[in-house]
Structures are given as structure tokens and as C-alpha cells.
């Protein structure tokens, strides 16, 4: 989508169609922001799963009762 938007901006520059330049610039900006937000959400999920893994790894699982130990280790 971004590449198509950039191509359309180049075409609009040749035709001096300033409305299309603004439109496709806004499209590219919105697509870039959407990719950033999705990457930010993915990074948040990844870092939280790493925190959970570390907390489980360093927990004192051996002090739990048998049922909870089996649940945690499976």
C-alpha cells in the first residue's frame, strides 16, 4: 500500500495534481502509523510473555503442593 501510494504521488507530481499528492501523503502517513501501533502492540505482548516466562522460571515451584507443581510443569 505504501509503495502504491508513493507511486501515485510521483504520478500526481508530474500532473501537478496537488489534491492527489495530499491524499496519498495522508494515506502513507496513516498506513505508517497503523504499522507502528501494531508493532508496538506486538512488542508489548512479546515483552510480557518474556516476563511471565522469567517469573515462572525463577519461582519457587518446588515449595508448591504436588497438584500445583504438576500443573506448572506441564
PDB file of C-alpha atoms in Angstrom, residues 12-68:
ATOM      1  CA  UNK A  12       0.482  13.314  -9.227  1.00  0.00           C
ATOM      2  CA  UNK A  13       3.693  15.371  -9.101  1.00  0.00           C
ATOM      3  CA  UNK A  14       4.097  15.013 -12.844  1.00  0.00           C
ATOM      4  CA  UNK A  15       0.474  16.043 -13.411  1.00  0.00           C
ATOM      5  CA  UNK A  16       0.682  18.810 -10.756  1.00  0.00           C
ATOM      6  CA  UNK A  17      -2.384  17.322  -9.078  1.00  0.00           C
ATOM      7  CA  UNK A  18      -1.892  18.687  -5.566  1.00  0.00           C
ATOM      8  CA  UNK A  19      -5.101  17.193  -4.166  1.00  0.00           C
ATOM      9  CA  UNK A  20      -3.866  13.700  -5.026  1.00  0.00           C
ATOM     10  CA  UNK A  21      -0.468  14.462  -3.520  1.00  0.00           C
ATOM     11  CA  UNK A  22      -2.111  15.440  -0.233  1.00  0.00           C
ATOM     12  CA  UNK A  23      -4.477  12.464  -0.335  1.00  0.00           C
ATOM     13  CA  UNK A  24      -1.762   9.883  -0.945  1.00  0.00           C
ATOM     14  CA  UNK A  25       0.561  11.549   1.574  1.00  0.00           C
ATOM     15  CA  UNK A  26      -2.157  11.191   4.188  1.00  0.00           C
ATOM     16  CA  UNK A  27      -2.694   7.565   3.149  1.00  0.00           C
ATOM     17  CA  UNK A  28       1.006   6.812   3.566  1.00  0.00           C
ATOM     18  CA  UNK A  29       1.063   8.563   6.954  1.00  0.00           C
ATOM     19  CA  UNK A  30      -1.927   6.592   8.223  1.00  0.00           C
ATOM     20  CA  UNK A  31      -0.520   3.284   6.973  1.00  0.00           C
ATOM     21  CA  UNK A  32       2.796   4.041   8.680  1.00  0.00           C
ATOM     22  CA  UNK A  33       1.023   4.853  11.946  1.00  0.00           C
ATOM     23  CA  UNK A  34      -1.025   1.639  11.733  1.00  0.00           C
ATOM     24  CA  UNK A  35       2.144  -0.414  11.238  1.00  0.00           C
ATOM     25  CA  UNK A  36       3.769   1.373  14.195  1.00  0.00           C
ATOM     26  CA  UNK A  37       0.805   0.729  16.503  1.00  0.00           C
ATOM     27  CA  UNK A  38       0.624  -2.930  15.501  1.00  0.00           C
ATOM     28  CA  UNK A  39       4.368  -3.313  16.071  1.00  0.00           C
ATOM     29  CA  UNK A  40       4.039  -1.607  19.442  1.00  0.00           C
ATOM     30  CA  UNK A  41       1.245  -3.995  20.473  1.00  0.00           C
ATOM     31  CA  UNK A  42       3.251  -6.999  19.307  1.00  0.00           C
ATOM     32  CA  UNK A  43       6.312  -5.820  21.205  1.00  0.00           C
ATOM     33  CA  UNK A  44       4.210  -5.377  24.334  1.00  0.00           C
ATOM     34  CA  UNK A  45       2.857  -8.926  24.060  1.00  0.00           C
ATOM     35  CA  UNK A  46       6.361 -10.291  23.471  1.00  0.00           C
ATOM     36  CA  UNK A  47       7.883  -8.486  26.454  1.00  0.00           C
ATOM     37  CA  UNK A  48       5.030  -9.547  28.743  1.00  0.00           C
ATOM     38  CA  UNK A  49       5.422 -13.187  27.703  1.00  0.00           C
ATOM     39  CA  UNK A  50       9.165 -12.966  28.395  1.00  0.00           C
ATOM     40  CA  UNK A  51       8.417 -11.510  31.845  1.00  0.00           C
ATOM     41  CA  UNK A  52       5.966 -14.343  32.523  1.00  0.00           C
ATOM     42  CA  UNK A  53       8.491 -16.945  31.404  1.00  0.00           C
ATOM     43  CA  UNK A  54      11.162 -15.456  33.667  1.00  0.00           C
ATOM     44  CA  UNK A  55       8.797 -15.271  36.641  1.00  0.00           C
ATOM     45  CA  UNK A  56       7.846 -18.906  36.173  1.00  0.00           C
ATOM     46  CA  UNK A  57      11.470 -19.948  35.749  1.00  0.00           C
ATOM     47  CA  UNK A  58      12.624 -18.162  38.903  1.00  0.00           C
ATOM     48  CA  UNK A  59       9.583 -19.068  41.011  1.00  0.00           C
ATOM     49  CA  UNK A  60       9.930 -21.383  43.958  1.00  0.00           C
ATOM     50  CA  UNK A  61       7.855 -24.059  42.271  1.00  0.00           C
ATOM     51  CA  UNK A  62       9.398 -26.747  44.478  1.00  0.00           C
ATOM     52  CA  UNK A  63       7.602 -25.232  47.502  1.00  0.00           C
ATOM     53  CA  UNK A  64       4.180 -25.768  45.912  1.00  0.00           C
ATOM     54  CA  UNK A  65       1.965 -28.736  46.633  1.00  0.00           C
ATOM     55  CA  UNK A  66       2.094 -31.695  44.241  1.00  0.00           C
ATOM     56  CA  UNK A  67      -1.022 -30.753  42.264  1.00  0.00           C
ATOM     57  CA  UNK A  68       0.227 -27.219  41.548  1.00  0.00           C
TER      58      UNK A  68
END
